Amino acid sequence: ESKPVAWGYEGDIGPCNWHKYFPKAGGKRQSPIDIDTSATQYDGSFKPLRIHYDSHMCSSLTNNGHTFCMSVNSDQCNLSGGPLEDKYRLLQFHCHWGSDDTKGSEHTVDGHQYAAELHLVHWNTDKFKSADEAIEKNQGIAVLTAFIKAGKEHRGWNHVLSHFKDIKKVQGTSTVNEDFNPKCLLPENQTDYWTYEGSLTTPPCHESVRFIIFKEVVEVSSEQLAQFRSLCVCSSRKRDTGEDEHLVDNFRPIQPLNGRVVKASFQ
Ligand SMILES: CC#CCOc1ccc(CNS(N)(=O)=O)cc1
Ligand SMILES: [Zn+2]
């Protein structure tokens, strides 16, 4: 079993060196990208997006050292329609955020970076037998994405944030049993989105991802954003000052578009 390679967001193990151990990171269809809204192309052929999540699924929340990850194990949480040809099942959701409210999203819109970005990761159950297989295949993964900015409090997010004290340290895990439906984390407008073909934004950076990025931005309070930053990057104290190192700025830099066209579901 090959030893897992350490990677992160700064220093020698940071994004500029990922390609040395994860060759896909140097590919031609990498993510994230800047969405230049003057260059997007309206596609009138998209069917309505179909997002069917049930709330009665037990899920577990983990701090994996790179983000918090809510693993979902319900075959009742499915995504289809829009630009997708197949049916996709929700595997997990997580976020990327900054050290303050001025940065944190991975994708940008006309150069504007948001405070955070939500990724709901789905795998293609029509074409593949497992998520492990789908994660490295073209059309294997669909990531529903919502931008997050500081504003009014988001009650739905409190169902997730209330478990953060249990996962402050790495590999901390908490079981989430309450009646929670991740659909509540999405913006109201689910008809206006951009979509393009890209990659996982973290190693191994497989070029297997169809991104679907909602135009409407979700608001959470500054205090809720601060709770994202309360997670730690390791299981023990890291700094020689005995201070905990907090998990922040877990976003990959913008990658070259290399001629890809970003489609829009709206004019
Ligand atoms: C089975 C399995 C697996 C691993 O699945 C993932 C899912 C998401 C990610 C994070 N990539 S991102 N930020 O593009 O969603 C990495 C591995
Ligand atoms: Zn992500």
CSV table of C-alpha atoms and ligand atoms in Angstrom, one decimal:
chain,number,residue,atom,x,y,z
A,1,GLU,CA,0.0,0.0,0.0
A,2,SER,CA,1.7,3.2,-1.1
A,3,LYS,CA,2.2,5.7,1.7
A,4,PRO,CA,-0.2,8.7,1.4
A,5,VAL,CA,1.7,11.8,0.3
A,6,ALA,CA,1.3,14.9,2.4
A,7,TRP,CA,-0.1,17.9,0.6
A,8,GLY,CA,-1.4,21.3,1.8
A,9,TYR,CA,-2.0,24.9,0.8
A,10,GLU,CA,1.3,26.5,1.7
A,11,GLY,CA,5.1,26.0,1.5
A,12,ASP,CA,6.8,23.0,-0.1
A,13,ILE,CA,3.7,20.8,0.0
A,14,GLY,CA,1.5,23.7,-1.5
A,15,PRO,CA,-0.4,23.8,-4.8
A,16,CYS,CA,2.7,24.8,-6.9
A,17,ASN,CA,4.3,21.4,-6.1
A,18,TRP,CA,1.2,19.1,-6.2
A,19,HIS,CA,2.0,18.0,-9.7
A,20,LYS,CA,5.3,16.4,-8.5
A,21,TYR,CA,3.3,13.6,-6.7
A,22,PHE,CA,-0.1,14.1,-8.3
A,23,PRO,CA,0.6,14.4,-12.1
A,24,LYS,CA,-3.0,15.1,-13.0
A,25,ALA,CA,-2.6,18.5,-11.2
A,26,GLY,CA,-0.5,19.6,-14.2
A,27,GLY,CA,-3.3,18.7,-16.7
A,28,LYS,CA,-5.2,20.8,-19.2
A,29,ARG,CA,-8.7,20.8,-17.6
A,30,GLN,CA,-7.9,21.8,-14.0
A,31,SER,CA,-10.1,23.6,-11.5
A,32,PRO,CA,-10.8,26.1,-10.1
A,33,ILE,CA,-11.1,28.8,-12.8
A,34,ASP,CA,-12.2,32.4,-13.0
A,35,ILE,CA,-15.6,32.8,-14.6
A,36,ASP,CA,-15.3,35.7,-17.1
A,37,THR,CA,-19.1,36.4,-17.5
A,38,SER,CA,-18.4,38.3,-20.8
A,39,ALA,CA,-17.1,35.0,-22.3
A,40,THR,CA,-19.8,32.5,-21.0
A,41,GLN,CA,-22.1,31.0,-23.6
A,42,TYR,CA,-25.8,30.6,-23.0
A,43,ASP,CA,-27.0,27.0,-23.6
A,44,GLY,CA,-30.8,26.8,-24.1
A,45,SER,CA,-30.7,23.0,-24.3
A,46,PHE,CA,-30.3,22.3,-20.6
A,47,LYS,CA,-33.3,20.6,-18.9
A,48,PRO,CA,-34.2,21.7,-15.4
A,49,LEU,CA,-31.7,20.6,-12.7
A,50,ARG,CA,-33.3,17.8,-10.6
A,51,ILE,CA,-31.9,17.9,-7.0
A,52,HIS,CA,-33.6,15.2,-4.8
A,53,TYR,CA,-32.2,14.9,-1.3
A,54,ASP,CA,-33.9,13.2,1.6
A,55,SER,CA,-33.4,14.4,5.1
A,56,HIS,CA,-33.6,11.1,6.9
A,57,MET,CA,-30.0,10.1,6.2
A,58,CYS,CA,-27.5,9.5,8.9
A,59,SER,CA,-24.3,11.2,8.0
A,60,SER,CA,-20.9,11.7,9.7
A,61,LEU,CA,-18.9,14.9,9.9
A,62,THR,CA,-15.1,14.6,9.8
A,63,ASN,CA,-12.2,17.1,10.0
A,64,ASN,CA,-9.8,15.6,7.4
A,65,GLY,CA,-7.1,18.2,7.9
A,66,HIS,CA,-8.0,19.9,4.6
A,67,THR,CA,-11.7,20.8,5.3
A,68,PHE,CA,-14.7,19.5,7.1
A,69,CYS,CA,-16.4,16.7,5.2
A,70,MET,CA,-20.0,15.6,5.7
A,71,SER,CA,-20.2,12.1,4.3
A,72,VAL,CA,-23.6,11.1,3.1
A,73,ASN,CA,-24.5,7.5,2.7
A,74,SER,CA,-28.0,7.7,1.3
A,75,ASP,CA,-29.0,6.4,-2.1
A,76,GLN,CA,-31.9,8.7,-1.8
A,77,CYS,CA,-29.8,11.8,-2.5
A,78,ASN,CA,-29.6,12.2,-6.2
A,79,LEU,CA,-28.8,14.8,-8.9
A,80,SER,CA,-29.7,14.7,-12.6
A,81,GLY,CA,-30.9,17.0,-15.4
A,82,GLY,CA,-29.3,20.3,-16.3
A,83,PRO,CA,-26.1,19.6,-18.3
A,84,LEU,CA,-25.9,16.0,-16.9
A,85,GLU,CA,-26.7,13.0,-19.1
A,86,ASP,CA,-26.7,10.6,-16.2
A,87,LYS,CA,-27.9,10.2,-12.6
A,88,TYR,CA,-25.4,11.1,-9.8
A,89,ARG,CA,-25.5,10.3,-6.1
A,90,LEU,CA,-24.4,12.6,-3.3
A,91,LEU,CA,-21.2,11.3,-1.7
A,92,GLN,CA,-20.2,14.1,0.6
A,93,PHE,CA,-20.1,17.9,0.9
A,94,HIS,CA,-17.4,20.2,2.2
A,95,CYS,CA,-16.3,23.9,2.0
A,96,HIS,CA,-13.3,26.0,1.2
A,97,TRP,CA,-12.8,29.3,3.1
A,98,GLY,CA,-10.3,32.1,3.9
A,99,SER,CA,-8.5,33.6,6.9
A,100,ASP,CA,-10.9,36.6,6.7
A,101,ASP,CA,-14.2,37.4,4.9
A,102,THR,CA,-12.4,38.9,1.8
A,103,LYS,CA,-11.1,35.6,0.4
A,104,GLY,CA,-11.9,31.8,0.6
A,105,SER,CA,-13.8,30.7,-2.5
A,106,GLU,CA,-11.9,28.6,-5.2
A,107,HIS,CA,-13.8,29.8,-8.3
A,108,THR,CA,-14.0,33.6,-8.9
A,109,VAL,CA,-16.4,35.6,-10.9
A,110,ASP,CA,-14.9,38.4,-13.0
A,111,GLY,CA,-12.0,38.2,-10.7
A,112,HIS,CA,-14.1,38.5,-7.5
A,113,GLN,CA,-13.3,36.0,-4.7
A,114,TYR,CA,-16.1,35.2,-2.2
A,115,ALA,CA,-15.7,34.4,1.5
A,116,ALA,CA,-16.3,30.6,1.0
A,117,GLU,CA,-17.4,28.0,-1.5
A,118,LEU,CA,-19.7,25.0,-0.8
A,119,HIS,CA,-19.0,21.7,-2.8
A,120,LEU,CA,-21.7,19.0,-2.9
A,121,VAL,CA,-19.8,16.0,-4.5
A,122,HIS,CA,-21.8,13.5,-6.5
A,123,TRP,CA,-20.8,10.4,-8.4
A,124,ASN,CA,-22.2,8.9,-11.6
A,125,THR,CA,-24.2,5.8,-10.6
A,126,ASP,CA,-25.4,5.1,-14.2
A,127,LYS,CA,-21.9,4.6,-15.6
A,128,PHE,CA,-19.9,3.4,-12.6
A,129,LYS,CA,-20.2,0.8,-9.8
A,130,SER,CA,-18.5,2.8,-7.0
A,131,ALA,CA,-17.4,6.3,-6.1
A,132,ASP,CA,-13.8,5.0,-6.0
A,133,GLU,CA,-14.1,4.1,-9.7
A,134,ALA,CA,-16.0,7.2,-10.7
A,135,ILE,CA,-13.6,9.7,-9.0
A,136,GLU,CA,-11.0,9.1,-11.7
A,137,LYS,CA,-13.1,8.8,-14.8
A,138,ASN,CA,-14.4,11.4,-17.3
A,139,GLN,CA,-18.1,12.3,-16.4
A,140,GLY,CA,-17.6,10.4,-13.1
A,141,ILE,CA,-18.2,13.3,-10.7
A,142,ALA,CA,-20.6,16.3,-10.6
A,143,VAL,CA,-20.0,19.0,-8.0
A,144,LEU,CA,-22.8,21.4,-7.2
A,145,THR,CA,-21.2,24.6,-6.0
A,146,ALA,CA,-22.5,27.7,-4.2
A,147,PHE,CA,-20.6,30.8,-3.3
A,148,ILE,CA,-20.9,32.1,0.3
A,149,LYS,CA,-20.6,35.7,1.5
A,150,ALA,CA,-20.8,37.4,4.9
A,151,GLY,CA,-24.2,38.8,5.7
A,152,LYS,CA,-27.3,37.6,7.6
A,153,GLU,CA,-27.2,34.4,9.7
A,154,HIS,CA,-28.0,31.1,7.9
A,155,ARG,CA,-30.1,28.9,10.2
A,156,GLY,CA,-29.5,25.7,8.1
A,157,TRP,CA,-25.7,26.0,8.5
A,158,ASN,CA,-26.1,25.9,12.3
A,159,HIS,CA,-27.1,22.2,12.0
A,160,VAL,CA,-23.6,21.6,10.7
A,161,LEU,CA,-21.7,24.1,12.7
A,162,SER,CA,-23.2,22.8,16.0
A,163,HIS,CA,-21.0,19.7,15.5
A,164,PHE,CA,-17.7,21.6,15.0
A,165,LYS,CA,-16.7,21.4,18.6
A,166,ASP,CA,-16.5,17.6,18.2
A,167,ILE,CA,-14.3,17.8,15.1
A,168,LYS,CA,-11.9,20.7,16.0
A,169,LYS,CA,-8.9,18.4,15.8
A,170,VAL,CA,-8.0,16.3,12.8
A,171,GLN,CA,-9.7,13.0,12.3
A,172,GLY,CA,-12.3,14.1,14.8
A,173,THR,CA,-15.7,12.6,13.7
A,174,SER,CA,-19.2,13.4,14.8
A,175,THR,CA,-22.4,11.6,13.8
A,176,VAL,CA,-25.2,13.8,12.5
A,177,ASN,CA,-28.6,12.2,13.1
A,178,GLU,CA,-30.9,15.2,13.2
A,179,ASP,CA,-33.4,15.8,10.5
A,180,PHE,CA,-31.0,17.8,8.2
A,181,ASN,CA,-31.4,18.2,4.4
A,182,PRO,CA,-28.3,19.6,2.7
A,183,LYS,CA,-30.6,21.2,0.1
A,184,CYS,CA,-31.2,23.9,2.7
A,185,LEU,CA,-27.6,25.1,2.0
A,186,LEU,CA,-28.3,25.9,-1.6
A,187,PRO,CA,-29.5,29.3,-2.9
A,188,GLU,CA,-33.2,29.8,-3.7
A,189,ASN,CA,-32.6,30.3,-7.4
A,190,GLN,CA,-31.5,26.9,-8.7
A,191,THR,CA,-32.2,27.7,-12.4
A,192,ASP,CA,-29.3,30.1,-13.0
A,193,TYR,CA,-25.9,28.5,-13.0
A,194,TRP,CA,-22.6,28.2,-14.9
A,195,THR,CA,-21.2,24.8,-15.9
A,196,TYR,CA,-17.9,23.6,-17.3
A,197,GLU,CA,-15.6,20.5,-17.3
A,198,GLY,CA,-12.8,20.5,-14.8
A,199,SER,CA,-11.1,18.6,-12.0
A,200,LEU,CA,-11.0,17.8,-8.3
A,201,THR,CA,-9.5,21.0,-6.8
A,202,THR,CA,-7.5,18.9,-4.4
A,203,PRO,CA,-5.0,16.1,-5.0
A,204,PRO,CA,-5.2,13.7,-6.9
A,205,CYS,CA,-6.9,16.4,-9.1
A,206,HIS,CA,-8.5,13.8,-11.3
A,207,GLU,CA,-10.1,15.5,-14.5
A,208,SER,CA,-13.4,13.8,-13.8
A,209,VAL,CA,-15.6,16.7,-12.7
A,210,ARG,CA,-18.5,18.6,-14.2
A,211,PHE,CA,-18.9,21.8,-12.1
A,212,ILE,CA,-22.4,23.3,-11.7
A,213,ILE,CA,-22.0,26.7,-10.1
A,214,PHE,CA,-25.1,28.7,-8.9
A,215,LYS,CA,-25.1,32.4,-9.8
A,216,GLU,CA,-27.0,33.4,-6.6
A,217,VAL,CA,-24.7,33.8,-3.6
A,218,VAL,CA,-25.7,32.3,-0.2
A,219,GLU,CA,-25.3,34.5,2.9
A,220,VAL,CA,-24.0,33.4,6.3
A,221,SER,CA,-23.0,35.6,9.2
A,222,SER,CA,-19.4,36.7,9.9
A,223,GLU,CA,-19.7,34.7,13.2
A,224,GLN,CA,-20.6,31.6,11.3
A,225,LEU,CA,-17.7,32.1,8.9
A,226,ALA,CA,-15.4,32.5,12.0
A,227,GLN,CA,-16.6,29.0,13.1
A,228,PHE,CA,-15.3,27.5,9.9
A,229,ARG,CA,-11.9,28.9,10.9
A,230,SER,CA,-12.1,27.3,14.4
A,231,LEU,CA,-11.0,23.9,13.0
A,232,CYS,CA,-7.4,22.8,13.5
A,233,VAL,CA,-5.1,21.4,10.9
A,234,CYS,CA,-3.7,18.6,13.0
A,235,SER,CA,-4.3,16.4,16.0
A,236,SER,CA,-1.7,18.0,18.3
A,237,ARG,CA,-0.4,21.5,18.9
A,238,LYS,CA,1.7,22.5,15.8
A,239,ARG,CA,3.3,25.8,16.6
A,240,ASP,CA,6.3,25.9,18.9
A,241,THR,CA,4.3,28.6,20.8
A,242,GLY,CA,2.0,25.8,21.8
A,243,GLU,CA,-0.7,27.5,19.7
A,244,ASP,CA,-3.1,25.5,17.6
A,245,GLU,CA,-2.8,26.0,13.8
A,246,HIS,CA,-6.2,26.8,12.4
A,247,LEU,CA,-7.5,25.5,9.1
A,248,VAL,CA,-7.8,28.5,6.8
A,249,ASP,CA,-7.1,29.5,3.2
A,250,ASN,CA,-7.8,26.0,2.0
A,251,PHE,CA,-8.5,27.2,-1.6
A,252,ARG,CA,-6.5,26.3,-4.7
A,253,PRO,CA,-5.3,29.1,-7.0
A,254,ILE,CA,-7.1,29.8,-10.3
A,255,GLN,CA,-6.0,27.4,-13.1
A,256,PRO,CA,-5.6,28.1,-16.9
A,257,LEU,CA,-8.9,27.8,-18.9
A,258,ASN,CA,-7.0,26.3,-21.9
A,259,GLY,CA,-9.7,27.1,-24.3
A,260,ARG,CA,-12.6,25.7,-22.3
A,261,VAL,CA,-16.0,27.4,-22.6
A,262,VAL,CA,-18.1,28.1,-19.5
A,263,LYS,CA,-21.8,27.5,-20.4
A,264,ALA,CA,-24.6,29.5,-18.7
A,265,SER,CA,-28.2,28.2,-18.1
A,266,PHE,CA,-29.4,31.8,-18.3
A,267,GLN,CA,-29.2,34.7,-20.8
B,1,LIG,C1,-14.4,7.4,-3.0
B,1,LIG,C2,-13.7,8.7,-2.9
B,1,LIG,C3,-13.2,9.7,-2.8
B,1,LIG,C4,-12.5,11.0,-2.7
B,1,LIG,O1,-13.5,11.9,-3.1
B,1,LIG,C5,-13.1,13.2,-3.2
B,1,LIG,C6,-14.1,14.1,-3.1
B,1,LIG,C7,-13.8,15.4,-3.1
B,1,LIG,C8,-12.5,15.8,-3.1
B,1,LIG,C9,-12.2,17.3,-3.0
B,1,LIG,N1,-12.2,17.8,-4.3
B,1,LIG,S1,-13.2,19.0,-4.7
B,1,LIG,N2,-12.7,20.3,-3.9
B,1,LIG,O2,-13.0,19.3,-6.1
B,1,LIG,O3,-14.5,18.6,-4.4
B,1,LIG,C10,-11.5,14.9,-3.2
B,1,LIG,C11,-11.8,13.6,-3.2
B,2,ZN,ZN,-14.0,21.2,-2.8
